[in-house]
C-alpha cells in the first residue's frame, strides 16, 4: 500500500498514490464531512494548502485559514463547528493534531518501505544479511559484513570488510563505511556520511616532510544515532572513536580520531571536534563551533555557535561563547562594550587631556 | 567533433583531440600568420604557455609575453604588429578577447557533450526521460522520476522516487537527490551535493533522549542555480526549502530545512544557514559565515566572511561583519581599537594613578 | 595471508584471521614466554586490552597495566622481568615499540592489499591501467585515463576522462575526480573527496543575474599528498590549482580555484582557502580558518584555528590569530583585556566622574 508518496504539486501523481477522504477516514477512525471521494496525494500546512493536499486544524489561532485553504481535505477535531462555508472536505477525529502526526508517521514508513536486494548490488558471499533488508542498486557490501534485520541500504552505499550494522538502521545513498566499523541499531546515516576514514595523524621527519601514523582503530556508533549529510567521523588511531546512544549530529560535521561524544548530545552543522577529545552527555553544541583536541567537556554543557573551546570544561551545564570561549553572559557583556570601543578610546583620550590640564593648573 | 579536451601538458593526447592553426582559424573566422599546421590541444594564459597550448593577447600590458611565450598558437587582434620575432603561430581575428571566450565556450560544450544512457545505469521503468539525455555508469534513477531534455546525469548520481530535473541541467558524479525533490532548468550540481536529506528536527523527551520529527517536505531548486561540491540542502519539515532562480552556492555550504534563498543571491564556501531563515534577493554572503534560524535577511545585504548573523536584517543593502554581526564599518573601527586594547588598559591604569595623585594633592 | 584484519571485539572473527603467539613471534623474530597457542585478531593499547588483542609494553610508566591487562598477548622488551604473575602470553623482542610499529605497518599493508579489477566496475577501453592495480565494484574509469602501478581504486570512485593517477596511490570509496586532473604518486584520497569541480567564478550581468565564467583549468596534486574525507579542491579557471609534494589536508577543507599550497604544508579540518591564493611551504594552518583570495602566505607561517587571514603574510614563520588575524601573542593579550571590557568601561566612567569633580573643585 502506498500513501502520500508525493509532496509537491508539480509532481505527476500515478493513480495508485492517490487516496480518498473515505480511505483516510477509515485509517484514522474518523468521519467524513463533505465529499468522500475528495482525493489527495500530499500533506501541507493549512495556510499553504493546495488542491490534492491534506491539512489539519488543531490550534484555534489557525481557524481563519480553514475558510480559505486550497487543500482538498482538512482533518479537524470532532467538535469543530464552522462559522462560514468550508470548501474542503473535513475528516472529524478525536484529536486532529495526533491524527495528523499519525499520518506523518505512516507517510514516512511508506516512503522508507523499500525491501529486497537489488540484482545490481554487490554483496560478498561471506556477508551475513538479516531479514527484511533493503539493499539498493550499486551498493557494495564487503567480506564478513553483518547486517541486522530491517536495515535499509540505499544505492551507492559502501560497507568495507567486517562492518556491522544493527537492526532497523537506515543508510541513505552514498554513505561510505570503511572496514571494521560498527553501527548500532535504529541509526540513520544521511547521504555522503563517511565513517572511519583515517585520523589526521602525521609525525614530522627531520626533512620537514611528514610520515603517516597508521590508523588502525575503528568507529563505534551506538544505537539511535542520527548523522547528517556529508558529516565525517574518523577512525581511532588505536581503540575506537565512539558516538554514544542517542547522539544527533547535523550536516558537515567533523569528528576526529579517538573522540567520544556522550549520550544524547546534539551538535549543529559544520562544527568540528579535534582528536581524542571527550564530550559529555546531554550537551548542546551550536553550528560552526570548534573544539580543540585532548580535552574533556562535562555533561550538559551548552556551546554557542561559532565558538572555539580551547580548554577542558569541567563544570557541568556551563554555557559558553567566544573564541576562545568563556561564560556566555560575560562574553555578551564584553561584546556590548566591544561595539562601542571607538567611543571608549575617544573618551580615554579626552580624559588624558583633561587630566593633563588639571596637572598643569 | 572534439576540441581541446586536454588541459595539462602531462596528459597523453590522442590524435583526434589535436587541432591545427588552420582548423582553429576557420572556426574563429581569422587568418593564420605563421605555420598553419601548428598543433594545439590545450588552452593557457600567454605568460604560462607551453608547447601544444593556444593563448591570446588582448591587453597591451601582456604584449611582452608574446615574444617569449612557449604556446604554439596565439590569437591576436587584427591590427597587432610584432616589434620582435614571434615564434608562435598567430591567428588574427577582429577581437582576440571575444574569440578566446568563444573557444572557452566551445571547449566547455565539447567537454560536456556526453550523451546516451549507459547500460550500466539503473533507470526505473516508470521514469520519464527527455531527449538527448546523458545517464552515466551506475546512476540510479527511481520510480516516477521526470528528467527534461539535454540533461546530463554523471556516474553514481542517485535520484530518489518522484524527483524532477528540468531541461539542460547537469548533475556531476555522485550527486544525491532524495525522493520528491525538484531541480529546475539549466542548473549545475557538483559532485557530492546532497539535496533533500532530513532537516535537523528533534523533540526532547522526558528522559533527555530526542525523538525525531518526521521531515516530509521537499527541496525546490529553481532555474539557473549552481551548487558547489559537497554542499547540503535539507528538505523542509513540511512545505519546501526553496533556492530561487539564479542563486550561486559555493562548496561545502549547509542550507537547513525550510530556508529560502532569494534570486541571484551568491554564497561563498562553508557558510551555514539555519532552519526557516529567509534570505533576500541579490545578497552576497562571504565564506564561513553563519546565519541563525527563523530570521529574515533583506534584499541586497552583504555579509563579511566568518560573520554570524543573529537577528533579522531588515535594512536592504546593509553591510555587516562580526559574530554577532553589525555594521561593517563600525565593526572594523572597533577592531582597530581591539588590536591595541593592552595599550588602552595601561593608559587607563596610568590615568587612575594620576587622578588619585590629583585627588590627594 | 591475512593478519589482524579485525579491530573490535564485537566483530565475528573468521578462522583464517586469527594468529597465534608462535606465528607472531616468528614474524617479529621474538621468543614466546607463555602459551604459544594464545590467539589474537586485534591490536589494543595495554590499558584497553581485551581477550583476542595483542598489546605492547615499552614505556615503564605503563608497566603496572601488564599485570591487569585482558589482552591475550603482550610484546615486551627482551630484558623485561615481571614482578607479579602475568596472565597474558609474552613475546620478547629486542625493542617492543619498534616491533609493535612493525605489526601496525603489516596490519595496514594487509588491510589495503586488495588487487584485481572488479567485473562490476566500468573501465573505458582507452584507459591505461598499471600493474597490480585494484579497481573495486562500480568504479567508473573514463576515456584516456592513465593509472600507475599498485594503485587502489575503491568502489564508487569516478575518474573523468584524461585523469592521471601516479603509482601507489589510494583512492577510497566514492572519491570523484573530474576530467583532466592529475594525481601524483603515493597519494591517499579519502572518501567523498572531490577533485576538479568548477571554481566559483561568475560575472554580474546588467540584470543582477550572474553569468558563469568557464572553468577550463585543472588540479595537479603532487606526490605523497593525503586528502581527508569530503574535502573539495576546485579546478583552475585557466592553468592549474596545485597541491605540492607532501601536503596533508584534513577533512571538509575547501581549496578554491588557482590556489597553490606549498610543500609539506599541513591544514586542519574545515579550513577554507579562497581563489588564487598561494600558501608557502611548511605552513601549519589550524581548523576552521579562512584565507581570502589573491594573497600570498610566506613559508613556515602558523595560523591558529578559526582565524581569518585577510592580507598577504610576507614574514616567514609568522604566527597569527584572530579574524582578521594578526600576531598571535598580541591577539591573546588583547583577548585578555576583551574578557574584562565591562570592568574597563566601568573604570572609565568612574574616572570621568572623578575628573569632573576635580575640575569643579
Short mmCIF file of N, CA and C in Angstrom, two decimals, chain A residues 120-122 138-140 144 146 156-158 161-162 164 176 178-180 182 192 194 197-198 200 202 207-210 212 214-218 220 230-232 234-235 237-240 252-254 258 270-272 288-290 306-308 321-326 331 333-335 337-338 341 344 347-348 351 354-355 358, chain C residues 2 5-8 10-12 14 16-17 43-45 48 56 100-101 104-105 107-108 111 114 120 137-138 154-156 172-174 188-192 226 229-230 246 248-252 264-270 282-284 288 305-306 321 331 335 338-342 344-345 348-349 351-352 355-356 358-359:
data_model
loop_
_atom_site.label_atom_id
_atom_site.label_comp_id
_atom_site.label_asym_id
_atom_site.label_seq_id
_atom_site.Cartn_x
_atom_site.Cartn_y
_atom_site.Cartn_z
N UNK A 120 21.53 -5.43 -8.96
CA UNK A 120 22.64 -4.58 -9.38
C UNK A 120 23.53 -4.17 -8.20
N UNK A 121 23.30 -4.77 -7.04
CA UNK A 121 24.20 -4.52 -5.91
C UNK A 121 25.30 -5.58 -5.93
N UNK A 122 26.29 -5.41 -5.04
CA UNK A 122 27.36 -6.39 -4.93
C UNK A 122 27.51 -6.78 -3.46
N UNK A 138 23.78 -0.90 -6.86
CA UNK A 138 25.19 -0.48 -6.83
C UNK A 138 25.72 -0.30 -5.41
N UNK A 139 25.00 -0.82 -4.42
CA UNK A 139 25.59 -0.88 -3.09
C UNK A 139 26.68 -1.94 -3.10
N UNK A 140 27.75 -1.72 -2.33
CA UNK A 140 28.87 -2.65 -2.30
C UNK A 140 29.11 -3.09 -0.87
N UNK A 144 32.54 -10.49 5.22
CA UNK A 144 32.28 -10.64 6.66
C UNK A 144 31.45 -9.51 7.24
N UNK A 146 28.17 -7.81 8.63
CA UNK A 146 26.97 -8.35 9.27
C UNK A 146 25.91 -7.25 9.30
N UNK A 156 24.49 2.97 -3.85
CA UNK A 156 25.84 3.55 -3.77
C UNK A 156 26.42 3.57 -2.37
N UNK A 157 25.80 2.85 -1.44
CA UNK A 157 26.43 2.72 -0.12
C UNK A 157 27.61 1.76 -0.24
N UNK A 158 28.68 2.06 0.50
CA UNK A 158 29.85 1.17 0.55
C UNK A 158 30.05 0.73 2.00
N UNK A 161 35.03 -4.30 4.56
CA UNK A 161 35.06 -5.60 5.21
C UNK A 161 34.79 -5.48 6.72
N UNK A 162 34.07 -6.45 7.25
CA UNK A 162 33.87 -6.60 8.70
C UNK A 162 32.96 -5.54 9.33
N UNK A 164 29.68 -3.85 10.77
CA UNK A 164 28.43 -4.36 11.34
C UNK A 164 27.39 -3.25 11.40
N UNK A 176 29.51 6.02 3.10
CA UNK A 176 30.70 5.19 2.98
C UNK A 176 31.16 4.80 4.38
N UNK A 178 34.12 2.65 6.11
CA UNK A 178 35.38 1.90 5.92
C UNK A 178 35.31 0.59 6.72
N UNK A 179 36.27 -0.27 6.48
CA UNK A 179 36.29 -1.59 7.11
C UNK A 179 36.35 -1.50 8.63
N UNK A 180 35.75 -2.50 9.29
CA UNK A 180 35.89 -2.72 10.74
C UNK A 180 35.06 -1.80 11.62
N UNK A 182 31.52 -0.14 13.29
CA UNK A 182 30.33 -0.74 13.89
C UNK A 182 29.24 0.32 14.03
N UNK A 192 26.36 10.84 1.92
CA UNK A 192 27.67 11.48 1.95
C UNK A 192 28.40 11.34 3.27
N UNK A 194 30.78 9.83 5.91
CA UNK A 194 31.97 8.97 5.80
C UNK A 194 32.35 8.53 7.22
N UNK A 197 37.26 7.01 8.01
CA UNK A 197 38.46 7.40 7.28
C UNK A 197 39.59 7.57 8.29
N UNK A 198 40.81 7.58 7.80
CA UNK A 198 41.96 7.67 8.70
C UNK A 198 41.95 8.97 9.49
N UNK A 200 43.76 12.13 11.32
CA UNK A 200 44.77 13.04 10.76
C UNK A 200 46.00 12.98 11.64
N UNK A 202 50.14 12.53 11.67
CA UNK A 202 51.39 12.52 10.94
C UNK A 202 52.51 12.94 11.87
N UNK A 207 63.38 15.99 7.64
CA UNK A 207 63.46 16.77 6.40
C UNK A 207 62.22 17.63 6.19
N UNK A 208 61.42 17.87 7.23
CA UNK A 208 60.20 18.69 7.19
C UNK A 208 59.03 18.01 6.49
N UNK A 209 59.25 16.82 5.92
CA UNK A 209 58.12 16.05 5.42
C UNK A 209 57.48 15.34 6.62
N UNK A 210 56.31 14.78 6.41
CA UNK A 210 55.60 14.08 7.47
C UNK A 210 55.47 12.61 7.11
N UNK A 212 53.20 9.17 7.89
CA UNK A 212 51.85 8.86 8.36
C UNK A 212 51.89 7.90 9.53
N UNK A 214 50.05 4.98 11.29
CA UNK A 214 48.98 4.05 10.91
C UNK A 214 47.75 4.27 11.81
N UNK A 215 46.59 4.28 11.20
CA UNK A 215 45.34 4.50 11.93
C UNK A 215 44.57 3.18 11.87
N UNK A 216 44.71 2.38 12.93
CA UNK A 216 44.16 1.02 12.83
C UNK A 216 43.00 0.79 13.78
N UNK A 217 42.57 1.84 14.49
CA UNK A 217 41.37 1.70 15.31
C UNK A 217 40.11 1.72 14.46
N UNK A 218 38.97 1.91 15.11
CA UNK A 218 37.73 1.96 14.32
C UNK A 218 36.78 3.01 14.90
N UNK A 220 32.88 3.28 16.59
CA UNK A 220 31.71 2.57 17.11
C UNK A 220 30.59 3.59 17.29
N UNK A 230 27.02 14.39 4.66
CA UNK A 230 28.42 14.79 4.45
C UNK A 230 29.21 15.00 5.73
N UNK A 231 28.70 14.52 6.85
CA UNK A 231 29.48 14.54 8.10
C UNK A 231 30.53 13.43 8.05
N UNK A 232 31.70 13.70 8.66
CA UNK A 232 32.80 12.73 8.64
C UNK A 232 33.21 12.36 10.06
N UNK A 234 36.17 10.13 11.88
CA UNK A 234 37.41 9.39 11.62
C UNK A 234 37.59 8.22 12.59
N UNK A 235 38.24 7.18 12.11
CA UNK A 235 38.56 6.03 12.93
C UNK A 235 39.63 6.42 13.95
N UNK A 237 43.12 6.02 16.12
CA UNK A 237 44.47 5.56 15.85
C UNK A 237 44.62 4.13 16.36
N UNK A 238 44.31 3.95 17.64
CA UNK A 238 44.13 2.62 18.24
C UNK A 238 42.85 2.72 19.05
N UNK A 239 42.15 1.61 19.29
CA UNK A 239 40.89 1.70 20.03
C UNK A 239 39.78 2.22 19.14
N UNK A 240 38.83 2.96 19.73
CA UNK A 240 37.65 3.36 18.98
C UNK A 240 37.29 4.83 19.17
N UNK A 252 27.72 18.08 7.74
CA UNK A 252 29.06 18.66 7.50
C UNK A 252 29.87 18.86 8.78
N UNK A 253 29.67 17.96 9.73
CA UNK A 253 30.41 17.99 11.00
C UNK A 253 31.66 17.13 10.86
N UNK A 254 32.73 17.54 11.55
CA UNK A 254 33.96 16.76 11.57
C UNK A 254 34.19 16.22 12.98
N UNK A 258 39.51 9.10 17.77
CA UNK A 258 39.52 8.86 19.22
C UNK A 258 38.63 9.81 20.02
N UNK A 270 28.36 21.86 10.75
CA UNK A 270 29.68 22.44 10.44
C UNK A 270 30.56 22.64 11.66
N UNK A 271 30.21 21.99 12.76
CA UNK A 271 31.08 22.02 13.94
C UNK A 271 32.19 20.98 13.77
N UNK A 272 33.35 21.24 14.40
CA UNK A 272 34.46 20.30 14.34
C UNK A 272 34.98 19.96 15.73
N UNK A 288 29.06 25.52 13.56
CA UNK A 288 30.37 26.12 13.24
C UNK A 288 31.24 26.34 14.48
N UNK A 289 30.95 25.61 15.55
CA UNK A 289 31.83 25.67 16.71
C UNK A 289 33.03 24.76 16.47
N UNK A 290 34.12 25.03 17.23
CA UNK A 290 35.30 24.19 17.14
C UNK A 290 35.76 23.79 18.53
N UNK A 306 29.69 29.13 16.50
CA UNK A 306 30.95 29.79 16.10
C UNK A 306 31.94 29.95 17.25
N UNK A 307 31.67 29.32 18.38
CA UNK A 307 32.62 29.42 19.50
C UNK A 307 33.78 28.46 19.29
N UNK A 308 34.88 28.73 20.01
CA UNK A 308 36.04 27.85 19.98
C UNK A 308 36.38 27.43 21.40
N UNK A 321 30.58 30.96 25.22
CA UNK A 321 30.62 31.63 23.91
C UNK A 321 31.99 32.27 23.72
N UNK A 322 32.35 32.49 22.47
CA UNK A 322 33.60 33.18 22.14
C UNK A 322 34.65 32.24 21.62
N UNK A 323 35.73 32.84 21.09
CA UNK A 323 36.82 32.04 20.54
C UNK A 323 38.14 32.65 20.97
N UNK A 324 38.80 32.15 22.02
CA UNK A 324 38.36 31.04 22.88
C UNK A 324 37.17 31.43 23.75
N UNK A 325 36.35 30.41 24.06
CA UNK A 325 35.07 30.63 24.73
C UNK A 325 35.21 30.80 26.23
N UNK A 326 34.34 31.63 26.79
CA UNK A 326 34.17 31.68 28.25
C UNK A 326 32.69 31.87 28.52
N UNK A 331 30.68 36.91 28.03
CA UNK A 331 31.08 37.18 26.65
C UNK A 331 30.20 38.26 26.05
N UNK A 333 28.41 40.53 27.55
CA UNK A 333 28.62 41.85 28.15
C UNK A 333 29.90 42.49 27.60
N UNK A 334 30.92 41.67 27.39
CA UNK A 334 32.15 42.21 26.77
C UNK A 334 31.86 42.69 25.34
N UNK A 335 31.01 41.93 24.63
CA UNK A 335 30.73 42.28 23.23
C UNK A 335 29.97 43.60 23.13
N UNK A 337 30.44 46.12 25.00
CA UNK A 337 31.47 47.16 25.10
C UNK A 337 32.30 47.20 23.81
N UNK A 338 32.57 46.00 23.26
CA UNK A 338 33.35 45.93 22.02
C UNK A 338 32.74 46.82 20.93
N UNK A 341 33.84 50.41 21.27
CA UNK A 341 35.26 50.63 21.61
C UNK A 341 35.80 51.96 21.07
N UNK A 344 34.92 54.54 23.48
CA UNK A 344 35.73 54.37 24.69
C UNK A 344 37.12 54.95 24.51
N UNK A 347 36.95 58.62 24.62
CA UNK A 347 36.71 59.07 25.99
C UNK A 347 38.01 59.06 26.79
N UNK A 348 38.83 58.03 26.56
CA UNK A 348 40.11 57.93 27.28
C UNK A 348 41.05 59.05 26.84
N UNK A 351 39.91 62.14 28.48
CA UNK A 351 40.26 62.13 29.92
C UNK A 351 41.74 62.47 30.09
N UNK A 354 42.19 66.08 29.79
CA UNK A 354 41.66 66.83 30.94
C UNK A 354 42.54 66.65 32.17
N UNK A 355 43.05 65.42 32.34
CA UNK A 355 43.91 65.18 33.50
C UNK A 355 45.20 66.00 33.37
N UNK A 358 44.48 69.45 34.35
CA UNK A 358 44.39 69.55 35.81
C UNK A 358 45.78 69.54 36.44
N UNK C 2 46.42 -13.17 5.80
CA UNK C 2 45.68 -12.10 6.45
C UNK C 2 46.06 -12.04 7.92
N UNK C 5 42.90 -8.40 10.78
CA UNK C 5 42.01 -7.58 9.99
C UNK C 5 40.84 -7.06 10.83
N UNK C 6 40.64 -7.66 11.99
CA UNK C 6 39.53 -7.21 12.82
C UNK C 6 40.01 -6.43 14.02
N UNK C 7 39.34 -5.38 14.29
CA UNK C 7 39.75 -4.49 15.34
C UNK C 7 38.91 -4.59 16.57
N UNK C 8 37.67 -4.76 16.40
CA UNK C 8 36.75 -4.56 17.51
C UNK C 8 36.25 -5.90 18.00
N UNK C 10 33.60 -6.83 19.12
CA UNK C 10 32.24 -7.18 18.75
C UNK C 10 32.16 -7.89 17.41
N UNK C 11 33.24 -7.83 16.66
CA UNK C 11 33.19 -8.37 15.30
C UNK C 11 33.47 -9.87 15.30
N UNK C 12 32.64 -10.59 14.58
CA UNK C 12 32.85 -12.02 14.42
C UNK C 12 34.14 -12.26 13.64
N UNK C 14 36.48 -14.65 11.43
CA UNK C 14 36.65 -15.89 10.68
C UNK C 14 37.99 -16.53 11.09
N UNK C 16 40.47 -17.82 9.55
CA UNK C 16 41.72 -17.51 8.87
C UNK C 16 42.30 -16.15 9.25
N UNK C 17 41.60 -15.43 10.11
CA UNK C 17 42.11 -14.12 10.52
C UNK C 17 42.70 -14.13 11.92
N UNK C 43 44.53 -5.44 17.67
CA UNK C 43 45.57 -4.74 18.41
C UNK C 43 44.90 -3.75 19.36
N UNK C 44 45.50 -3.55 20.54
CA UNK C 44 44.90 -2.62 21.51
C UNK C 44 46.00 -2.04 22.39
N UNK C 45 45.74 -0.86 22.95
CA UNK C 45 46.62 -0.32 23.98
C UNK C 45 46.57 -1.25 25.18
N UNK C 48 43.78 -0.81 27.53
CA UNK C 48 42.44 -1.02 26.97
C UNK C 48 42.30 -2.43 26.40
N UNK C 56 51.46 -3.91 23.60
CA UNK C 56 52.90 -3.86 23.81
C UNK C 56 53.21 -3.04 25.05
N UNK C 100 56.07 -3.41 17.68
CA UNK C 100 54.63 -3.13 17.56
C UNK C 100 54.37 -2.24 16.33
N UNK C 101 55.26 -1.27 16.12
CA UNK C 101 55.15 -0.44 14.92
C UNK C 101 55.17 -1.28 13.65
N UNK C 104 51.84 -2.78 13.20
CA UNK C 104 50.89 -1.80 12.66
C UNK C 104 51.04 -1.66 11.15
N UNK C 105 52.30 -1.57 10.72
CA UNK C 105 52.57 -1.44 9.30
C UNK C 105 52.04 -2.66 8.53
N UNK C 107 49.75 -4.66 9.48
CA UNK C 107 48.30 -4.64 9.55
C UNK C 107 47.72 -3.80 8.42
N UNK C 108 48.30 -2.60 8.27
CA UNK C 108 47.81 -1.69 7.24
C UNK C 108 48.06 -2.23 5.84
N UNK C 111 45.49 -4.87 5.26
CA UNK C 111 44.15 -4.33 5.10
C UNK C 111 43.99 -3.70 3.72
N UNK C 114 44.16 -5.23 -1.35
CA UNK C 114 43.22 -5.63 -2.39
C UNK C 114 43.88 -5.50 -3.77
N UNK C 120 32.37 -5.77 -11.90
CA UNK C 120 31.28 -4.81 -11.76
C UNK C 120 31.77 -3.37 -11.87
N UNK C 137 34.23 -2.56 -7.10
CA UNK C 137 32.88 -2.57 -7.67
C UNK C 137 32.43 -1.17 -8.05
N UNK C 138 31.82 -1.04 -9.19
CA UNK C 138 31.11 0.18 -9.58
C UNK C 138 32.02 1.40 -9.69
N UNK C 154 38.97 2.23 -4.94
CA UNK C 154 37.89 1.56 -4.21
C UNK C 154 36.54 1.72 -4.93
N UNK C 155 35.53 0.99 -4.46
CA UNK C 155 34.21 1.09 -5.10
C UNK C 155 33.70 2.53 -5.19
N UNK C 156 32.94 2.78 -6.27
CA UNK C 156 32.23 4.06 -6.46
C UNK C 156 33.17 5.23 -6.73
N UNK C 172 39.98 6.08 -1.89
CA UNK C 172 38.97 5.33 -1.17
C UNK C 172 37.58 5.53 -1.79
N UNK C 173 36.66 4.74 -1.31
CA UNK C 173 35.34 4.66 -1.92
C UNK C 173 34.67 6.02 -2.09
N UNK C 174 34.22 6.29 -3.30
CA UNK C 174 33.43 7.49 -3.53
C UNK C 174 34.23 8.74 -3.87
N UNK C 188 47.04 9.62 -0.96
CA UNK C 188 45.86 8.98 -0.38
C UNK C 188 44.70 9.97 -0.40
N UNK C 189 43.61 9.61 -1.09
CA UNK C 189 42.42 10.45 -1.13
C UNK C 189 41.30 9.71 -0.42
N UNK C 190 40.74 10.30 0.60
CA UNK C 190 39.70 9.62 1.37
C UNK C 190 38.31 9.82 0.75
N UNK C 191 37.38 9.02 1.24
CA UNK C 191 36.03 9.01 0.69
C UNK C 191 35.43 10.40 0.61
N UNK C 192 34.71 10.65 -0.45
CA UNK C 192 33.98 11.90 -0.60
C UNK C 192 34.81 13.07 -1.07
N UNK C 226 48.13 13.67 1.20
CA UNK C 226 46.96 12.99 1.76
C UNK C 226 45.82 13.99 1.88
N UNK C 229 38.55 13.15 4.16
CA UNK C 229 37.20 12.87 3.67
C UNK C 229 36.42 14.15 3.38
N UNK C 230 35.72 14.15 2.25
CA UNK C 230 34.80 15.22 1.85
C UNK C 230 35.47 16.57 1.64
N UNK C 246 53.85 16.31 -0.52
CA UNK C 246 53.88 16.13 0.93
C UNK C 246 52.82 16.91 1.70
N UNK C 248 49.44 17.74 3.58
CA UNK C 248 48.44 16.92 4.26
C UNK C 248 47.22 17.80 4.55
N UNK C 249 46.10 17.42 3.97
CA UNK C 249 44.84 18.15 4.19
C UNK C 249 43.88 17.26 4.97
N UNK C 250 43.27 17.82 5.99
CA UNK C 250 42.31 17.10 6.82
C UNK C 250 40.94 17.07 6.11
N UNK C 251 39.90 16.70 6.83
CA UNK C 251 38.55 16.56 6.26
C UNK C 251 37.86 17.91 6.01
N UNK C 252 36.95 17.92 5.06
CA UNK C 252 35.98 19.01 4.86
C UNK C 252 36.65 20.36 4.60
N UNK C 264 54.74 20.20 1.99
CA UNK C 264 54.69 19.80 3.40
C UNK C 264 53.88 20.75 4.28
N UNK C 265 53.02 21.52 3.67
CA UNK C 265 52.09 22.33 4.48
C UNK C 265 50.96 21.43 4.96
N UNK C 266 50.54 21.67 6.22
CA UNK C 266 49.52 20.85 6.87
C UNK C 266 48.33 21.74 7.21
N UNK C 267 47.13 21.32 6.82
CA UNK C 267 45.93 22.14 7.07
C UNK C 267 44.89 21.29 7.78
N UNK C 268 44.38 21.80 8.92
CA UNK C 268 43.40 21.05 9.71
C UNK C 268 41.98 21.24 9.16
N UNK C 269 41.08 20.45 9.70
CA UNK C 269 39.74 20.29 9.14
C UNK C 269 38.96 21.59 9.01
N UNK C 270 38.12 21.65 7.97
CA UNK C 270 37.09 22.68 7.79
C UNK C 270 37.67 24.07 7.50
N UNK C 282 55.71 24.28 4.30
CA UNK C 282 55.90 24.04 5.74
C UNK C 282 55.03 24.92 6.63
N UNK C 283 53.89 25.35 6.12
CA UNK C 283 52.94 26.10 6.96
C UNK C 283 52.10 25.13 7.77
N UNK C 284 51.55 25.62 8.90
CA UNK C 284 50.60 24.84 9.69
C UNK C 284 49.37 25.70 9.91
N UNK C 288 39.11 25.26 10.76
CA UNK C 288 38.09 26.30 10.58
C UNK C 288 38.68 27.68 10.33
N UNK C 305 43.55 28.13 14.82
CA UNK C 305 42.22 27.70 14.42
C UNK C 305 41.24 28.87 14.44
N UNK C 306 40.27 28.85 13.53
CA UNK C 306 39.18 29.84 13.43
C UNK C 306 39.66 31.24 13.06
N UNK C 321 46.74 34.95 14.74
CA UNK C 321 45.43 34.58 15.28
C UNK C 321 44.47 35.74 15.10
N UNK C 331 47.36 39.15 19.77
CA UNK C 331 45.93 38.82 19.77
C UNK C 331 45.50 38.34 21.15
N UNK C 335 42.88 39.79 23.83
CA UNK C 335 41.72 39.00 24.25
C UNK C 335 41.61 38.97 25.78
N UNK C 338 39.85 41.98 26.46
CA UNK C 338 38.47 41.84 25.98
C UNK C 338 37.58 41.20 27.05
N UNK C 339 38.12 40.19 27.71
CA UNK C 339 37.32 39.46 28.70
C UNK C 339 36.88 40.35 29.85
N UNK C 340 37.64 41.43 30.15
CA UNK C 340 37.22 42.31 31.25
C UNK C 340 36.82 43.69 30.75
N UNK C 341 36.34 43.76 29.51
CA UNK C 341 35.93 45.05 28.96
C UNK C 341 34.86 45.74 29.82
N UNK C 342 33.86 45.01 30.35
CA UNK C 342 32.86 45.71 31.17
C UNK C 342 33.52 46.39 32.38
N UNK C 344 36.56 47.55 32.47
CA UNK C 344 37.27 48.71 31.92
C UNK C 344 36.31 49.87 31.70
N UNK C 345 35.14 49.54 31.13
CA UNK C 345 34.15 50.59 30.84
C UNK C 345 33.69 51.25 32.15
N UNK C 348 36.39 53.54 33.42
CA UNK C 348 36.45 54.81 32.67
C UNK C 348 35.33 55.75 33.12
N UNK C 349 34.14 55.20 33.32
CA UNK C 349 33.02 56.03 33.76
C UNK C 349 33.33 56.64 35.12
N UNK C 351 36.37 57.19 36.35
CA UNK C 351 37.42 58.20 36.17
C UNK C 351 36.80 59.52 35.67
N UNK C 352 35.90 59.38 34.72
CA UNK C 352 35.18 60.52 34.15
C UNK C 352 34.58 61.36 35.27
N UNK C 355 37.29 62.97 37.50
CA UNK C 355 37.95 64.10 36.83
C UNK C 355 37.02 65.31 36.85
N UNK C 356 35.74 65.07 36.62
CA UNK C 356 34.75 66.16 36.64
C UNK C 356 34.76 66.83 38.02
N UNK C 358 37.18 66.88 40.16
CA UNK C 358 38.43 67.64 40.30
C UNK C 358 38.33 68.97 39.56
N UNK C 359 37.73 68.92 38.36
CA UNK C 359 37.61 70.15 37.56
C UNK C 359 36.71 71.18 38.25
#
